Amino acid sequence: MRALMLILDPANTWEKIETGPKDVPRVFFLFLLPLMLLSSIAQAWVLMHFGLTRSTFEYLPARHTKVPPELALRYEGAQLIFGLVIVFGGALLYRKIGEGFHRRHSYTETFATLAYSISPLFLFRIFDGLPALNTWVCWGVGITLSAAALYRGIPRIMKPDPSNALGLYLLCSLLLISVSGLAHFFANLVLQEKILTHLPWSL
């Protein structure tokens, strides 16, 4: 899996990405969407199988509760929608950021850069459902690996001027960290049943 190779062998993997086809439909349907669906299915199964640790009152010990399928579906649906917004919207923002550094990038370049770079974050969602692991630890590890992948991906795919490469990376990585963190926060509110307490079609 290419997402795993971006963690284990990033240099060679980015070289293959650079020389291979990078059109938006191919990257989305053959790489990103299958990865997102796989991580969502695996995370939902882990949540329903192992349950969730919750504390109902501040001074009472946490209790272990099973996650019903409807709640798991709402949570994974929210994660999927947030992920799509981050990737497709983020690619537009990356393009605008690149223009601020006096370099025009195609949407295909920015989309491929972001889609491949964010894949470690999606991959680590598989472990997010384990009760023994804090959800923010999983996010932190995933986003750190994604930021590292972005560091190698921007010079390979977007090819900024060397004098602007670091500034472009810092802005793009800060955007990715902040937006993905916000999305993770709201997705966890769904899991805690604080927002979106019903499926839209069941209202």
XYZ file of C-alpha atoms in Angstrom:
203
model
C 0.000 0.000 0.000
C 1.384 3.341 -1.085
C 0.259 5.115 2.106
C 2.364 2.701 4.162
C 5.345 3.092 1.817
C 5.183 6.876 2.240
C 6.015 6.187 5.903
C 8.568 3.397 5.448
C 10.293 4.476 2.229
C 9.250 8.066 1.478
C 12.078 9.010 -0.905
C 11.516 6.184 -3.387
C 7.739 6.393 -3.052
C 7.645 10.106 -3.857
C 9.961 9.484 -6.802
C 7.465 6.965 -8.200
C 4.598 9.379 -7.592
C 6.502 12.165 -9.342
C 7.113 10.108 -12.482
C 3.689 8.422 -12.543
C 0.269 9.742 -13.621
C -1.214 12.257 -11.181
C -4.600 13.277 -12.606
C -7.270 13.994 -9.987
C -9.736 11.158 -10.821
C -6.962 8.550 -10.834
C -5.478 9.695 -7.514
C -8.895 9.987 -5.895
C -10.604 6.805 -7.098
C -7.592 4.492 -7.195
C -5.740 5.698 -4.094
C -7.444 8.137 -1.739
C -11.049 6.937 -1.688
C -10.185 3.230 -1.188
C -7.847 4.219 1.664
C -10.502 6.383 3.321
C -13.149 3.673 3.011
C -10.780 0.989 4.301
C -9.792 3.028 7.340
C -13.441 3.925 8.049
C -14.596 0.306 7.849
C -11.707 -0.908 10.007
C -12.214 1.844 12.584
C -15.969 1.212 12.744
C -15.368 -2.505 13.278
C -12.869 -1.805 16.070
C -15.284 0.614 17.762
C -18.199 -1.830 17.598
C -16.045 -4.783 18.662
C -14.012 -3.225 21.499
C -16.386 -0.454 22.540
C -15.681 2.984 23.914
C -14.505 4.188 27.322
C -16.764 6.926 28.657
C -17.102 8.870 31.890
C -20.642 10.008 32.659
C -19.763 12.153 35.700
C -16.573 13.940 36.650
C -15.927 12.010 39.875
C -17.105 8.575 38.764
C -14.822 6.023 37.105
C -15.088 5.662 33.345
C -17.203 2.817 32.037
C -16.830 0.718 28.941
C -19.758 0.907 26.517
C -20.452 -0.737 23.178
C -20.747 1.549 20.172
C -23.998 0.846 18.299
C -23.794 0.510 14.506
C -25.814 3.700 13.907
C -23.413 5.777 16.013
C -20.401 4.200 14.292
C -21.986 4.999 10.921
C -22.597 8.639 11.887
C -19.041 8.975 13.170
C -17.417 7.433 10.112
C -19.705 9.423 7.825
C -18.598 12.632 9.520
C -14.955 11.584 9.240
C -15.402 10.822 5.533
C -17.100 14.134 4.773
C -14.518 16.123 6.725
C -11.727 14.271 4.926
C -13.157 15.021 1.504
C -13.574 18.701 2.375
C -9.996 18.887 3.646
C -8.507 17.285 0.540
C -10.577 18.977 -2.180
C -10.821 22.334 -0.405
C -7.260 22.173 0.835
C -5.951 21.641 -2.698
C -7.616 24.925 -3.718
C -6.066 26.706 -0.738
C -2.651 25.216 -1.518
C -2.981 26.600 -5.030
C -3.755 30.066 -3.632
C -0.848 29.832 -1.182
C 1.464 28.904 -4.066
C 0.325 31.982 -5.985
C 1.314 34.066 -2.962
C 4.869 32.844 -3.527
C 4.732 33.961 -7.194
C 4.313 30.444 -8.567
C 1.265 29.120 -10.384
C 0.356 25.498 -9.679
C -2.289 23.392 -11.324
C -5.092 21.934 -9.224
C -3.815 18.480 -10.199
C -0.429 19.226 -8.618
C -1.825 20.569 -5.366
C -4.449 17.818 -5.118
C -1.891 15.047 -5.650
C 0.493 16.635 -3.139
C -2.157 16.889 -0.433
C -3.887 13.561 -1.175
C -0.699 11.536 -0.877
C 0.648 13.557 2.060
C -2.486 13.174 4.184
C -2.673 9.405 3.638
C -0.699 8.513 6.837
C -3.334 10.386 8.868
C -6.110 8.331 7.282
C -4.085 5.159 7.782
C -3.664 5.770 11.519
C -7.425 6.104 11.975
C -7.519 2.316 11.963
C -5.901 2.343 15.427
C -8.017 5.227 16.681
C -10.845 2.966 17.804
C -8.724 0.985 20.261
C -9.745 1.873 23.845
C -6.146 1.691 25.060
C -5.071 4.506 22.709
C -6.070 8.106 23.223
C -7.743 9.491 20.110
C -5.544 12.597 20.126
C -2.391 10.491 20.325
C -3.458 8.659 17.154
C -4.221 11.969 15.467
C -0.896 13.411 16.618
C 1.123 10.515 15.232
C -0.824 10.531 11.977
C -0.569 14.274 11.384
C 3.150 14.253 12.223
C 3.763 11.592 9.581
C 1.568 13.518 7.141
C 3.542 16.712 7.737
C 6.751 14.755 7.133
C 5.302 13.376 3.893
C 4.259 16.883 2.839
C 7.833 18.084 3.406
C 9.031 15.660 0.743
C 5.979 15.974 -1.493
C 5.961 19.729 -2.075
C 9.406 19.839 -3.773
C 8.592 16.701 -5.800
C 5.140 17.621 -7.090
C 4.569 21.353 -6.694
C 8.219 22.204 -7.431
C 8.377 25.685 -5.852
C 11.353 27.989 -6.218
C 14.060 26.810 -3.773
C 14.010 30.169 -1.980
C 10.263 29.838 -1.325
C 10.067 26.100 -0.613
C 10.384 26.335 3.177
C 7.851 29.127 3.523
C 5.387 27.283 1.283
C 5.831 24.119 3.330
C 5.342 25.898 6.652
C 2.103 27.551 5.555
C 0.736 24.383 3.953
C 1.644 22.199 6.930
C 0.152 24.644 9.452
C -3.050 24.717 7.409
C -3.163 20.919 7.294
C -2.525 20.558 11.031
C -5.078 23.158 12.097
C -7.888 22.084 9.751
C -7.433 18.350 10.383
C -7.305 18.969 14.133
C -10.541 20.951 13.980
C -12.184 18.214 11.901
C -11.023 15.580 14.396
C -12.481 17.592 17.258
C -15.909 17.855 15.632
C -15.873 14.205 14.568
C -15.278 13.218 18.184
C -18.235 15.346 19.237
C -20.299 13.152 16.924
C -18.874 10.032 18.591
C -19.676 11.475 22.030
C -23.223 12.147 20.780
C -22.959 15.866 21.463
C -23.733 16.873 17.861
C -25.454 15.131 14.930
C -27.322 12.738 17.195
C -29.377 11.294 14.327
C -28.647 10.238 10.792
C -29.850 12.959 8.392
C -32.186 10.564 6.567
C -33.724 9.309 9.827
C -34.958 12.705 11.039
